[in-house]
Amino acid sequence: MSEIRFREMASKSWLNILIFLCGSAIGFLLCSQLFSIFLGEQGDTQPNVLHNDPHARHSDDNGENHLEGQMNFNADSSQHKDENTDIAENLYQKVKILCWIMTGPQNLEKKAKHVKATWGQRCNKVLFMSSVENKDFPAVGLKTKEGRDQLYWKTIKAFEYVHEHYLEDADWFLKADDDTYVILDNLRWLLSKYDPKEPIYFGRRFKPYVKQGYMSGGAGYVLSKEALKRFVDAFKTDKCTHTSSIEDLALGKCMEIINVQAGDSRDTTGKETFHPFVPEHHLIKGYLPRTFWYWNYNYYPPVELQSKGPFADSNWNIQHWTLIQLTGKSGPPLVF
């Protein structure tokens, strides 16, 4: 009898061991599958690419993974009901800025509509400049082709359009891309110290190729009313011509020819307020290698903090290129 019980117990032990081994094998296979899926998703996520070329785009939008639908960017407005906005509102009336946004038919719903729903509302007037007219959005049709080699043509035609139709509606004229975030209140604070009747423009100042420097196209730039008048007139009188497709450099050369001053947009501590890259590129120390062109292009010496990246951010930041990546890659707007 005891022998029979012993065999039964041995049989049960082997059965338990077999069940344990099968369960372990199944668990291992499930875990390996989950890890494979996770790593595959990580591999599919492309980081922002920094090209070692100052006139190349630094993030490629393939048109996928953009935000769908319309976000309610005013959902938390009740939290700000007790804020004192007197200074901002006074500057809104005193420093009138027309913003024109460089965009294209393919970006109206992916990018431009988010500019329209957020910081574009703080402009005194906002226009969206495209190659093709869109009356529903609306967007102005400049009758140009799309592509990087068309950027300067679009810029020239956009400023000519603004000059013809809206010259008296503003004192300052801002050009920004559709993947840029602009803090208009800080921009007005900067411009309030200057006379729009003076020939001057502001942006992120680079130093090569032009004696007085030129403003980065990625960070955007803003022209005084007098600067706009001179720029448009220069193409009528052939003082300036379309000699290059490199928009920011070509515009900078024209500005120097027509004696429009390249202004200093830094704050009182020497920190930059216009930024051509996404925040992490500026804030994370060591993110930009010393061999990167950016170190040599900046007109002013960088203010570098131990805890921050190569160009410490000002409390009076004005612009970031792709501060919000509006293709779903970087999340909601960041203001700091």
Short mmCIF file of C-alpha atoms in Angstrom, two decimals:
data_model
loop_
_atom_site.label_atom_id
_atom_site.label_comp_id
_atom_site.label_asym_id
_atom_site.label_seq_id
_atom_site.Cartn_x
_atom_site.Cartn_y
_atom_site.Cartn_z
CA MET A 1 0.00 0.00 0.00
CA SER A 2 2.82 2.36 0.92
CA GLU A 3 4.55 1.56 -2.37
CA ILE A 4 1.42 2.56 -4.31
CA ARG A 5 1.18 5.88 -2.39
CA PHE A 6 4.86 6.55 -3.04
CA ARG A 7 4.36 6.05 -6.78
CA GLU A 8 1.30 8.35 -6.77
CA MET A 9 3.26 11.05 -4.94
CA ALA A 10 6.19 10.69 -7.35
CA SER A 11 3.84 10.89 -10.29
CA LYS A 12 2.23 14.09 -8.91
CA SER A 13 5.68 15.63 -8.31
CA TRP A 14 6.72 15.02 -11.88
CA LEU A 15 3.39 16.44 -13.09
CA ASN A 16 3.93 19.60 -11.00
CA ILE A 17 7.46 19.98 -12.34
CA LEU A 18 6.19 19.55 -15.88
CA ILE A 19 3.44 22.14 -15.35
CA PHE A 20 6.00 24.55 -13.82
CA LEU A 21 8.37 24.13 -16.77
CA CYS A 22 5.58 24.61 -19.32
CA GLY A 23 4.35 27.73 -17.51
CA SER A 24 7.89 29.14 -17.37
CA ALA A 25 8.40 28.51 -21.08
CA ILE A 26 5.09 30.18 -21.99
CA GLY A 27 5.88 33.14 -19.71
CA PHE A 28 9.32 33.52 -21.26
CA LEU A 29 7.87 33.50 -24.78
CA LEU A 30 5.22 36.09 -23.86
CA CYS A 31 7.84 38.36 -22.25
CA SER A 32 10.14 38.10 -25.28
CA GLN A 33 7.23 38.99 -27.58
CA LEU A 34 6.35 42.04 -25.46
CA PHE A 35 9.98 43.20 -25.43
CA SER A 36 10.18 42.77 -29.21
CA ILE A 37 7.06 44.88 -29.70
CA PHE A 38 8.37 47.56 -27.32
CA LEU A 39 11.79 47.72 -28.92
CA GLY A 40 10.20 47.80 -32.38
CA GLU A 41 8.14 50.83 -31.42
CA GLN A 42 11.22 52.52 -30.01
CA GLY A 43 13.08 51.86 -33.25
CA ASP A 44 10.26 53.30 -35.33
CA THR A 45 10.40 56.61 -33.45
CA GLN A 46 12.81 58.84 -35.32
CA PRO A 47 14.67 61.48 -33.28
CA ASN A 48 14.98 65.07 -34.44
CA VAL A 49 17.87 65.11 -36.87
CA LEU A 50 20.38 67.93 -36.60
CA HIS A 51 22.09 68.40 -39.95
CA ASN A 52 25.49 70.03 -39.92
CA ASP A 53 24.21 72.61 -42.39
CA PRO A 54 22.85 75.94 -41.14
CA HIS A 55 20.45 76.24 -44.06
CA ALA A 56 18.96 72.74 -43.92
CA ARG A 57 15.82 71.76 -42.04
CA HIS A 58 16.56 70.16 -38.68
CA SER A 59 13.50 67.93 -38.51
CA ASP A 60 11.90 66.11 -41.39
CA ASP A 61 8.12 65.94 -41.47
CA ASN A 62 6.94 62.93 -43.43
CA GLY A 63 3.32 63.86 -42.93
CA GLU A 64 2.60 61.00 -40.51
CA ASN A 65 1.54 61.01 -36.86
CA HIS A 66 0.23 64.56 -36.88
CA LEU A 67 -2.38 65.68 -34.39
CA GLU A 68 -5.90 64.88 -35.46
CA GLY A 69 -8.86 67.15 -34.76
CA GLN A 70 -8.94 70.52 -33.04
CA MET A 71 -7.53 70.80 -29.54
CA ASN A 72 -9.11 73.13 -26.99
CA PHE A 73 -6.14 75.28 -26.06
CA ASN A 74 -8.31 77.49 -23.82
CA ALA A 75 -9.53 74.67 -21.59
CA ASP A 76 -7.64 76.08 -18.58
CA SER A 77 -8.52 79.73 -19.15
CA SER A 78 -10.48 79.85 -15.88
CA GLN A 79 -7.22 79.37 -13.98
CA HIS A 80 -5.96 82.71 -15.31
CA LYS A 81 -9.06 84.84 -14.65
CA ASP A 82 -7.44 86.75 -11.76
CA GLU A 83 -4.19 87.54 -13.58
CA ASN A 84 -3.27 91.17 -14.18
CA THR A 85 -2.98 91.55 -17.95
CA ASP A 86 -2.88 95.36 -18.03
CA ILE A 87 0.72 95.60 -19.28
CA ALA A 88 0.17 92.95 -21.97
CA GLU A 89 -3.05 94.57 -23.15
CA ASN A 90 -1.49 98.05 -23.22
CA LEU A 91 1.40 96.72 -25.27
CA TYR A 92 -1.08 94.99 -27.60
CA GLN A 93 -2.53 98.41 -28.42
CA LYS A 94 0.78 100.27 -28.46
CA VAL A 95 3.03 97.81 -30.34
CA LYS A 96 1.04 96.52 -33.30
CA ILE A 97 2.46 93.42 -34.93
CA LEU A 98 1.33 91.79 -38.16
CA CYS A 99 2.37 88.14 -38.25
CA TRP A 100 2.64 86.30 -41.52
CA ILE A 101 3.18 82.57 -41.39
CA MET A 102 5.12 80.68 -44.06
CA THR A 103 3.12 77.55 -44.82
CA GLY A 104 1.92 75.37 -47.68
CA PRO A 105 -1.24 73.51 -48.76
CA GLN A 106 0.02 70.29 -47.17
CA ASN A 107 0.56 71.95 -43.78
CA LEU A 108 -2.64 73.94 -43.24
CA GLU A 109 -4.34 71.16 -41.29
CA LYS A 110 -1.18 69.62 -39.83
CA LYS A 111 0.60 72.72 -38.54
CA ALA A 112 -0.86 76.08 -39.50
CA LYS A 113 -4.22 75.48 -37.84
CA HIS A 114 -2.48 75.06 -34.48
CA VAL A 115 -0.67 78.39 -34.92
CA LYS A 116 -4.06 79.88 -35.72
CA ALA A 117 -5.55 78.39 -32.53
CA THR A 118 -2.70 79.42 -30.20
CA TRP A 119 -0.14 82.20 -30.46
CA GLY A 120 -1.51 83.56 -33.74
CA GLN A 121 -4.42 84.99 -31.74
CA ARG A 122 -2.02 87.36 -29.98
CA CYS A 123 -0.99 89.02 -33.25
CA ASN A 124 -2.80 92.23 -34.16
CA LYS A 125 -3.17 90.69 -37.61
CA VAL A 126 -2.20 87.20 -38.77
CA LEU A 127 -1.86 86.00 -42.37
CA PHE A 128 -1.00 82.56 -43.68
CA MET A 129 1.11 82.62 -46.84
CA SER A 130 0.95 79.60 -49.13
CA SER A 131 1.67 78.84 -52.76
CA VAL A 132 -2.05 78.29 -53.38
CA GLU A 133 -5.00 80.32 -52.11
CA ASN A 134 -7.36 78.67 -49.65
CA LYS A 135 -10.46 80.77 -48.95
CA ASP A 136 -11.78 78.46 -46.25
CA PHE A 137 -8.71 78.47 -43.99
CA PRO A 138 -7.96 81.23 -45.18
CA ALA A 139 -4.50 81.33 -46.78
CA VAL A 140 -3.07 83.81 -49.27
CA GLY A 141 -1.94 82.27 -52.56
CA LEU A 142 1.44 83.71 -53.62
CA LYS A 143 1.44 81.80 -56.92
CA THR A 144 4.82 80.21 -56.30
CA LYS A 145 5.97 76.61 -56.25
CA GLU A 146 6.58 74.67 -53.04
CA GLY A 147 10.02 73.55 -51.89
CA ARG A 148 13.06 74.88 -50.06
CA ASP A 149 14.37 76.49 -53.25
CA GLN A 150 11.21 78.63 -53.30
CA LEU A 151 11.48 80.03 -49.75
CA TYR A 152 13.06 83.34 -50.73
CA TRP A 153 10.56 83.86 -53.55
CA LYS A 154 7.73 83.23 -51.11
CA THR A 155 9.32 85.62 -48.60
CA ILE A 156 9.69 88.41 -51.19
CA LYS A 157 6.14 87.97 -52.48
CA ALA A 158 4.71 87.74 -48.96
CA PHE A 159 6.32 91.01 -47.86
CA GLU A 160 5.17 92.66 -51.10
CA TYR A 161 1.62 91.45 -50.44
CA VAL A 162 1.71 92.75 -46.85
CA HIS A 163 3.14 96.08 -48.00
CA GLU A 164 0.39 96.50 -50.60
CA HIS A 165 -2.57 95.49 -48.44
CA TYR A 166 -1.68 95.95 -44.75
CA LEU A 167 1.12 98.52 -44.44
CA GLU A 168 -0.94 100.84 -42.22
CA ASP A 169 -2.41 98.06 -40.06
CA ALA A 170 0.76 97.47 -38.04
CA ASP A 171 4.11 98.92 -37.01
CA TRP A 172 6.12 95.70 -37.04
CA PHE A 173 5.96 92.76 -39.46
CA LEU A 174 6.88 89.29 -38.25
CA LYS A 175 7.76 86.36 -40.49
CA ALA A 176 7.56 82.91 -38.85
CA ASP A 177 7.31 79.32 -40.05
CA ASP A 178 4.26 77.17 -39.36
CA ASP A 179 6.22 75.05 -36.86
CA THR A 180 7.36 77.99 -34.73
CA TYR A 181 5.94 79.10 -31.39
CA VAL A 182 6.08 82.82 -30.62
CA ILE A 183 5.45 84.52 -27.29
CA LEU A 184 4.00 87.78 -28.62
CA ASP A 185 3.91 89.57 -25.26
CA ASN A 186 7.68 89.17 -24.89
CA LEU A 187 8.22 90.28 -28.50
CA ARG A 188 6.16 93.43 -27.89
CA TRP A 189 8.20 94.15 -24.78
CA LEU A 190 11.39 94.02 -26.86
CA LEU A 191 9.98 96.15 -29.69
CA SER A 192 8.45 98.74 -27.36
CA LYS A 193 11.95 100.20 -26.88
CA TYR A 194 12.33 100.93 -30.61
CA ASP A 195 10.78 103.24 -33.18
CA PRO A 196 9.17 101.44 -36.14
CA LYS A 197 10.04 104.47 -38.28
CA GLU A 198 13.69 103.48 -37.95
CA PRO A 199 15.13 100.91 -40.42
CA ILE A 200 15.81 97.93 -38.15
CA TYR A 201 14.98 94.23 -37.87
CA PHE A 202 15.38 91.59 -35.15
CA GLY A 203 15.84 87.84 -34.87
CA ARG A 204 18.55 85.30 -34.00
CA ARG A 205 21.65 87.00 -35.35
CA PHE A 206 24.22 84.94 -37.25
CA LYS A 207 27.57 86.36 -38.32
CA PRO A 208 29.08 84.75 -41.46
CA TYR A 209 28.82 86.11 -45.01
CA VAL A 210 27.22 89.45 -44.04
CA LYS A 211 29.24 92.16 -42.29
CA GLN A 212 26.48 93.16 -39.87
CA GLY A 213 25.17 89.59 -39.63
CA TYR A 214 21.79 88.23 -40.65
CA MET A 215 18.76 86.72 -38.91
CA SER A 216 18.13 82.98 -38.77
CA GLY A 217 15.12 82.00 -40.87
CA GLY A 218 14.28 79.12 -38.56
CA ALA A 219 13.91 81.38 -35.52
CA GLY A 220 11.89 83.94 -37.47
CA TYR A 221 12.48 87.67 -37.74
CA VAL A 222 10.55 90.92 -37.44
CA LEU A 223 10.91 94.06 -39.59
CA SER A 224 10.05 97.62 -38.64
CA LYS A 225 7.66 99.46 -40.94
CA GLU A 226 10.56 101.42 -42.42
CA ALA A 227 12.54 98.21 -42.99
CA LEU A 228 9.56 96.70 -44.81
CA LYS A 229 9.21 99.79 -47.03
CA ARG A 230 12.89 99.69 -47.96
CA PHE A 231 12.86 95.94 -48.61
CA VAL A 232 9.92 96.12 -51.02
CA ASP A 233 11.29 99.21 -52.74
CA ALA A 234 14.68 97.52 -53.19
CA PHE A 235 13.15 94.94 -55.52
CA LYS A 236 11.33 97.60 -57.50
CA THR A 237 14.56 99.54 -58.05
CA ASP A 238 16.82 96.46 -58.46
CA LYS A 239 18.91 97.32 -55.41
CA CYS A 240 18.19 93.75 -54.39
CA THR A 241 17.44 90.75 -56.60
CA HIS A 242 16.64 87.09 -56.10
CA THR A 243 20.22 85.85 -56.29
CA SER A 244 19.92 82.89 -53.90
CA SER A 245 17.35 80.41 -52.63
CA ILE A 246 18.80 80.62 -49.12
CA GLU A 247 16.10 82.85 -47.69
CA ASP A 248 17.60 84.16 -44.44
CA LEU A 249 21.07 84.83 -45.83
CA ALA A 250 19.74 86.47 -49.00
CA LEU A 251 17.40 88.69 -47.01
CA GLY A 252 20.23 89.60 -44.67
CA LYS A 253 22.44 90.67 -47.56
CA CYS A 254 19.62 92.80 -48.95
CA MET A 255 19.05 94.43 -45.56
CA GLU A 256 22.70 95.45 -45.37
CA ILE A 257 22.56 96.92 -48.90
CA ILE A 258 19.53 99.08 -48.05
CA ASN A 259 20.97 100.15 -44.67
CA VAL A 260 18.51 98.32 -42.45
CA GLN A 261 20.21 97.71 -39.12
CA ALA A 262 20.50 94.20 -37.66
CA GLY A 263 19.16 94.73 -34.14
CA ASP A 264 20.24 93.11 -30.88
CA SER A 265 17.40 90.97 -29.51
CA ARG A 266 19.21 89.70 -26.40
CA ASP A 267 17.87 90.45 -22.94
CA THR A 268 19.61 92.62 -20.34
CA THR A 269 21.76 89.70 -19.15
CA GLY A 270 23.00 88.87 -22.66
CA LYS A 271 20.80 85.78 -23.16
CA GLU A 272 19.24 85.09 -26.54
CA THR A 273 15.46 85.36 -27.01
CA PHE A 274 15.09 83.92 -30.54
CA HIS A 275 15.88 80.20 -30.84
CA PRO A 276 16.13 78.16 -34.06
CA PHE A 277 15.90 74.70 -32.46
CA VAL A 278 13.54 72.81 -30.18
CA PRO A 279 14.06 73.49 -26.44
CA GLU A 280 16.11 70.40 -25.57
CA HIS A 281 18.76 71.33 -28.12
CA HIS A 282 19.31 74.61 -26.29
CA LEU A 283 18.80 73.46 -22.71
CA ILE A 284 20.61 70.11 -22.45
CA LYS A 285 24.30 70.62 -21.84
CA GLY A 286 26.43 68.80 -24.41
CA TYR A 287 23.52 68.15 -26.79
CA LEU A 288 25.16 70.16 -29.57
CA PRO A 289 28.73 68.97 -30.26
CA ARG A 290 31.47 71.60 -30.51
CA THR A 291 31.94 70.67 -34.18
CA PHE A 292 28.36 71.70 -34.94
CA TRP A 293 28.06 74.85 -37.12
CA TYR A 294 25.90 76.63 -34.54
CA TRP A 295 28.87 77.44 -32.30
CA ASN A 296 30.57 79.41 -35.07
CA TYR A 297 27.50 81.09 -36.53
CA ASN A 298 26.21 82.98 -33.51
CA TYR A 299 26.98 86.67 -33.71
CA TYR A 300 27.22 87.10 -29.94
CA PRO A 301 29.22 84.90 -27.55
CA PRO A 302 27.04 82.28 -25.89
CA VAL A 303 25.95 82.61 -22.28
CA GLU A 304 26.51 79.09 -21.00
CA LEU A 305 25.32 77.93 -17.59
CA GLN A 306 26.68 74.84 -15.84
CA SER A 307 23.25 73.25 -15.64
CA LYS A 308 22.07 74.22 -19.11
CA GLY A 309 23.04 73.84 -22.72
CA PRO A 310 25.17 75.98 -25.02
CA PHE A 311 22.80 78.94 -25.10
CA ALA A 312 20.99 79.57 -21.85
CA ASP A 313 17.37 80.55 -22.27
CA SER A 314 16.21 84.00 -21.29
CA ASN A 315 13.21 84.61 -19.07
CA TRP A 316 12.07 86.80 -21.97
CA ASN A 317 12.10 84.10 -24.65
CA ILE A 318 10.34 85.16 -27.83
CA GLN A 319 10.59 82.37 -30.37
CA HIS A 320 11.47 78.73 -30.73
CA TRP A 321 11.64 76.90 -34.01
CA THR A 322 9.50 73.79 -33.65
CA LEU A 323 8.83 74.53 -30.00
CA ILE A 324 5.70 72.58 -30.69
CA GLN A 325 6.20 69.99 -33.37
CA LEU A 326 2.51 69.95 -34.35
CA THR A 327 3.07 66.60 -36.04
CA GLY A 328 2.46 64.80 -32.76
CA LYS A 329 6.15 64.23 -31.98
CA SER A 330 6.70 66.74 -29.19
CA GLY A 331 3.37 67.12 -27.44
CA PRO A 332 1.58 70.30 -26.38
CA PRO A 333 3.07 73.81 -26.38
CA LEU A 334 5.80 74.55 -23.89
CA VAL A 335 6.38 78.01 -22.48
CA PHE A 336 9.19 78.62 -20.01
#
